[in-house]
Coordinates of C-alpha atoms in Angstrom, one line a residue:
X1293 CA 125.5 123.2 77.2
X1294 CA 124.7 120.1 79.0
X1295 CA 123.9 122.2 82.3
X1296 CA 121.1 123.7 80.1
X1297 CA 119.5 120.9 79.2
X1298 CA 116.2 120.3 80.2
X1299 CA 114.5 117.2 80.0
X1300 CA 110.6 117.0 80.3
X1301 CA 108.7 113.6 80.1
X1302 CA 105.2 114.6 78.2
X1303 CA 102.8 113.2 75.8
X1304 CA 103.0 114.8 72.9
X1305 CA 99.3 113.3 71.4
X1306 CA 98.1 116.0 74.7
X1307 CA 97.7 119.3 72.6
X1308 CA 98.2 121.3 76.3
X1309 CA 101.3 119.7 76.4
X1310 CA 102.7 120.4 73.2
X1311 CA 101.9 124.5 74.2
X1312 CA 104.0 123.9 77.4
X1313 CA 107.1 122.9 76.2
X1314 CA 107.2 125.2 73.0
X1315 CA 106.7 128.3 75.4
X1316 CA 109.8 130.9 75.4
X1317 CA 111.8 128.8 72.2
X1318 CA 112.9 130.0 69.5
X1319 CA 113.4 127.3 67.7
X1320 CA 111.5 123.7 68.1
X1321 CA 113.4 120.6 66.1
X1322 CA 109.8 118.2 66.2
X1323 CA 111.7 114.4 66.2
X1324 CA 108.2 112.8 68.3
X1325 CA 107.2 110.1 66.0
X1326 CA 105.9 106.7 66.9
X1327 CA 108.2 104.5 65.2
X1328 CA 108.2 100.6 64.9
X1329 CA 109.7 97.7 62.5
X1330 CA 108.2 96.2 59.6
X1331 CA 106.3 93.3 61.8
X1332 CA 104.0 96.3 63.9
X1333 CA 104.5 98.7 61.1
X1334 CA 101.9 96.4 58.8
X1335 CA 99.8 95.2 60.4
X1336 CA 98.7 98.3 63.0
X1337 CA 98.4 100.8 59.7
X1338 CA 96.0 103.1 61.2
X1339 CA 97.8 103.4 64.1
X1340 CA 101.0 104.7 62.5
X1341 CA 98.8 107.1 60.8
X1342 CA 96.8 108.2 63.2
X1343 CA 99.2 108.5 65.7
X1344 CA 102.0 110.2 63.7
X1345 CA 99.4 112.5 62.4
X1346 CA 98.9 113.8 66.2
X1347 CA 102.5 114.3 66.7
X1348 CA 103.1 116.6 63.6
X1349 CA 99.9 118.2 63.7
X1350 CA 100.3 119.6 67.5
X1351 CA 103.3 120.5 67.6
X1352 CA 103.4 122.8 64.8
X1353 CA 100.4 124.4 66.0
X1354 CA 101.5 125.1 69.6
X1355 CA 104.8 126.4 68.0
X1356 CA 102.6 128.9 65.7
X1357 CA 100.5 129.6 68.9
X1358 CA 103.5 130.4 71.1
X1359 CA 105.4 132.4 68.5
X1360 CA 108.3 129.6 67.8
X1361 CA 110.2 131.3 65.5
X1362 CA 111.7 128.3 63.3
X1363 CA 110.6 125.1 63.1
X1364 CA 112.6 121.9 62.0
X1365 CA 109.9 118.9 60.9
X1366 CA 111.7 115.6 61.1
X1367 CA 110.4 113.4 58.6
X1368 CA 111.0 110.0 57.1
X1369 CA 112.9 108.2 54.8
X1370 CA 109.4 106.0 54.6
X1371 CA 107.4 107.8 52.4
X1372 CA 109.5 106.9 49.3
X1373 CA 107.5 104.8 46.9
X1374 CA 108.7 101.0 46.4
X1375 CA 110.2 101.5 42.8
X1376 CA 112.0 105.2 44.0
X1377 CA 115.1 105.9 42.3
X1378 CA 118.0 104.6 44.3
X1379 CA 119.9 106.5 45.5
X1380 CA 117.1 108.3 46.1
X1381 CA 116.2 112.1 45.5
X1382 CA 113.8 114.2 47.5
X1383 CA 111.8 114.5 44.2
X1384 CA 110.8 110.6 44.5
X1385 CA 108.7 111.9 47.9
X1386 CA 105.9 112.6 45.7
X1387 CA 105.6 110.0 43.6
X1388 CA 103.5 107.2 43.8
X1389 CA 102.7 105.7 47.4
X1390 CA 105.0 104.9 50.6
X1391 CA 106.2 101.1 50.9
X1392 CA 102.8 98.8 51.4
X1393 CA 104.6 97.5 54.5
X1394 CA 105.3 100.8 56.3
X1395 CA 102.2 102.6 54.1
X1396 CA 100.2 104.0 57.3
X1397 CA 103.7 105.7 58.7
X1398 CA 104.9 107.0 55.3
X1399 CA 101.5 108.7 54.6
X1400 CA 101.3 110.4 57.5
X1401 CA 104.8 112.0 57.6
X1402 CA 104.0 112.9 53.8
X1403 CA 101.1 114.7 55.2
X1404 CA 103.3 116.5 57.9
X1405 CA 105.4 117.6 55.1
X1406 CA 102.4 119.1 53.3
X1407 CA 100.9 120.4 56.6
X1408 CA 104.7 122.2 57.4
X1409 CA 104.6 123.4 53.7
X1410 CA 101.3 124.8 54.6
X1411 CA 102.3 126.8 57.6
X1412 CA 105.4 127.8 56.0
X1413 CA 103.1 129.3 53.7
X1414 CA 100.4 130.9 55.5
X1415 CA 102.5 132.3 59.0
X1416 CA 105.8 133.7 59.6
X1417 CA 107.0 130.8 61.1
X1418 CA 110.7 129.4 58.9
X1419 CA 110.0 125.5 58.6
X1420 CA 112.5 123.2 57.4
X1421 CA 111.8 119.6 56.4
X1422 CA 114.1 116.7 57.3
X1423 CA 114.0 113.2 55.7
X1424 CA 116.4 110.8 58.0
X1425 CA 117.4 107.4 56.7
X1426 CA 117.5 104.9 59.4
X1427 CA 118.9 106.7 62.0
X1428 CA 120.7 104.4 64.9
X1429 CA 123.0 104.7 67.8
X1430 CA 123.0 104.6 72.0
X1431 CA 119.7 104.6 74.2
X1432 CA 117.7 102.9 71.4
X1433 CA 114.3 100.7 71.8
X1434 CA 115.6 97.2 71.9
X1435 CA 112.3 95.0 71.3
X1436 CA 112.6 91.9 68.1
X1437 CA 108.6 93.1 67.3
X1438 CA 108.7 96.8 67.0
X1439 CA 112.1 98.2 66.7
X1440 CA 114.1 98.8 63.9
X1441 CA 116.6 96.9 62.0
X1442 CA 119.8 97.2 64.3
X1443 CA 118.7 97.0 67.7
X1444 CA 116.2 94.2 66.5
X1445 CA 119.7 91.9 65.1
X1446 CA 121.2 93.4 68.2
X1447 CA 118.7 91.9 70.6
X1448 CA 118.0 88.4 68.4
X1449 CA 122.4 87.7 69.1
X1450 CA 122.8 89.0 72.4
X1451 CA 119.5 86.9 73.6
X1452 CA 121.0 83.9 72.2
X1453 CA 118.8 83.2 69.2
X1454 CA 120.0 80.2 67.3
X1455 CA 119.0 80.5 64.4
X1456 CA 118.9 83.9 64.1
X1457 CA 115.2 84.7 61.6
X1458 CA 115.8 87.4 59.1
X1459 CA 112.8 88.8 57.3
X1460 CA 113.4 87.9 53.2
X1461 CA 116.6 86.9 51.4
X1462 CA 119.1 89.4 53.5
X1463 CA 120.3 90.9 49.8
X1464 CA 118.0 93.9 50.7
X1465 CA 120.1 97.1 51.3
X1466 CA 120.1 99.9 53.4
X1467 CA 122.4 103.1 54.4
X1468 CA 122.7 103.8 58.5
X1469 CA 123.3 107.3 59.5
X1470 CA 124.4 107.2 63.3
X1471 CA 122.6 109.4 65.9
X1472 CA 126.2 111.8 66.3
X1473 CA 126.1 112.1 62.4
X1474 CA 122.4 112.7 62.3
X1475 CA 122.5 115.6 65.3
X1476 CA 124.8 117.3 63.6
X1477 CA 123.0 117.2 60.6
X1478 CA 119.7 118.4 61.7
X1479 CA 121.4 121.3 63.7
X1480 CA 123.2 122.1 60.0
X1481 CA 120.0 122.3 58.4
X1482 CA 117.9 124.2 60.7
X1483 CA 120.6 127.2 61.0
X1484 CA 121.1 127.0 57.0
X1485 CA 117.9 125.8 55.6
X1486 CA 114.6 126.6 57.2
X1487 CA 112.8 126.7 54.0
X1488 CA 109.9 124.0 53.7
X1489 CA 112.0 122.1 51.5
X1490 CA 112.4 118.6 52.6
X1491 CA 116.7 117.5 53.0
X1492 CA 117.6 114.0 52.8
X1493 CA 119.9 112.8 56.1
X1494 CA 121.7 109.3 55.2
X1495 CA 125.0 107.9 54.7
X1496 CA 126.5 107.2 51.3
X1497 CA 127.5 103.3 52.2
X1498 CA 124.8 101.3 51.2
X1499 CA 125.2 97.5 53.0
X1500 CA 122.8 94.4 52.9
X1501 CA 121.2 93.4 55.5
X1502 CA 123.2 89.9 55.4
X1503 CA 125.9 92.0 55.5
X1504 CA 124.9 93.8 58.5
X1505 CA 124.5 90.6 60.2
X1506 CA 127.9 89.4 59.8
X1507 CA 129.0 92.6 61.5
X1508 CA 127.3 92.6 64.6
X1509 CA 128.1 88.9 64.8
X1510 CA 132.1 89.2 64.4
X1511 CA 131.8 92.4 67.2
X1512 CA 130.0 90.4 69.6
X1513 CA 132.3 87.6 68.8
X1514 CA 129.3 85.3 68.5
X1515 CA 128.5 82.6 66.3
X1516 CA 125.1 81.8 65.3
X1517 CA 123.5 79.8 62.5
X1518 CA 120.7 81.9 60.5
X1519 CA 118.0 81.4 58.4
X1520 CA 116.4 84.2 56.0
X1521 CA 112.8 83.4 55.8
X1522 CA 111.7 84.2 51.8
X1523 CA 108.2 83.8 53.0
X1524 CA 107.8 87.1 55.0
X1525 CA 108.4 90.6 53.8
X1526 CA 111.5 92.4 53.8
X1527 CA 110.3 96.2 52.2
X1528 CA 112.1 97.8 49.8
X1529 CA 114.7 96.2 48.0
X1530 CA 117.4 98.7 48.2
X1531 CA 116.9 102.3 49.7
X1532 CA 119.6 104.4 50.2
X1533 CA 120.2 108.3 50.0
X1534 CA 120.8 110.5 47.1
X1535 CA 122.6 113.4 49.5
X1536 CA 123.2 115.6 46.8
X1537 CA 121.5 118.5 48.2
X1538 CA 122.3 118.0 51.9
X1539 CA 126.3 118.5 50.7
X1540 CA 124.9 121.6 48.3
X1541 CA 122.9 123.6 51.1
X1542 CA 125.6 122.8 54.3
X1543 CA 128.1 123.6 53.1
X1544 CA 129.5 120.0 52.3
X1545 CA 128.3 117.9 55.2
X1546 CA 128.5 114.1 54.8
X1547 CA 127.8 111.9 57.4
X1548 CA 131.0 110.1 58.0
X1549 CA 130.4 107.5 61.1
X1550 CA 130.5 104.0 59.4
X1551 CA 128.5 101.0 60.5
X1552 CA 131.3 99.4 61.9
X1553 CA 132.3 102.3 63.8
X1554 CA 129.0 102.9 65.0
X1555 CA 127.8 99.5 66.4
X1556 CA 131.7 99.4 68.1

């Protein structure tokens, strides 16, 4: 497989571009998304949505244009209001409005759902929906301002910060689903469930943020003081995956890479 690979460097914003790399698929998995932390996320809001708008909105298009025959539309745990259910079922995506501090980036992959559901709808294209929950693992974007969680600890440790600043009390909880677990996921769902009916992807082990800390820390072998600053946001206060319906339409897939193993 890997001598089939392709790789293409292109800007997916360009709708010319988009029509290029769709031509002669048969099936397009659309993961472009412009994706930050919680610092960038809230204060460049109209950028998120603007720009994440553009990479749902050409893509599907070109597909439709170039006769793609299935499309997978990679979503976001994001647009899940503040008070959702937890764990949390696709029903919640709905309801209410995305987390204030990630409000311009859960909007606009709410409006890719609705624009997928749309084309489902109205051409023969078979769209399936994917909602990820923090998704982490090798070759990510290692930057304390706009990357997420994980590789932001990763980078505050390795460069020596001392303390290290956590955003809010560190009691805020998360689940990780590691890249492996997600890729197989997402090739799950697009051969069993192309049906514009948006899957959660997430682990079932919820951990805190402090939590998470202390684990990077004892695999780096570092020791740092920290200090959780209360003053700044830290988004939802627990958000983790009801995966009910990813086990029911797979067949039983769980994503089974824990944290520990996946930051080793």
């Amino acid at each position: 497989v890997i001598d089939q690979i392709r790789f293409v460097k292109t800007d997916l914003c360009v709708a010319e571009n988009c029509v290029n790399v769709s031509k002669d698929q048969e099936i397009v998995l659309n993961l472009a998304a412009r994706v930050t932390g919680i610092e960038y996320n809230r204060t460049h809001q109209a950028e998120m949505f603007e720009h994440n708008m553009l990479l749902q909105q050409l893509p599907l298009r070109a597909a439709h244009e170039v006769g793609v025959k299935r499309f997978i539309q990679v979503s976001t745990a994001c647009i899940y209001p503040h008070d959702a259910i937890v764990p949390t079922p696709e029903s919640e995506g709905t309801r209410g409005t995305p987390e204030p501090t990630n409000e311009g980036y859960g909007w606009s992959k709410r409006m890719g759902e609705r624009l997928a559901e749309y084309y489902a709808q109205e051409t023969d294209m078979e769209i399936g929906i994917v909602r990820p929950f923090n998704a982490y693992g090798p070759r990510d974007y290692y930057d304390v301002k706009t990357s997420h969680v994980i590789p932001a600890l990763i980078k505050k440790v390795l460069d020596g910060d001392d303390p290290v600043v956590v955003w809010g009390s560190g009691n805020q909880t998360r689940v990780f689903v590691h890249a492996k677990d997600f890729a197989h996921g997402i090739k799950l769902l697009a051969e069993k469930y192309p049906y514009s009916d948006p899957v959660n992807v997430g682990h079932d082990d919820e951990i805190s943020i402090k939590d998470l800390l202390a684990k990077i820390l004892e695999l780096t072998g570092l020791k740092r003081n920290v200090y959780y600053d209360t003053s700044m946001p830290e988004g939802y206060p627990r958000r983790a995956a009801d995966t009910t319906k990813l086990k029911k339409v797979t067949g039983g897939f769980v994503p089974s890479i824990s944290v520990e193993e996946g930051l080793a």
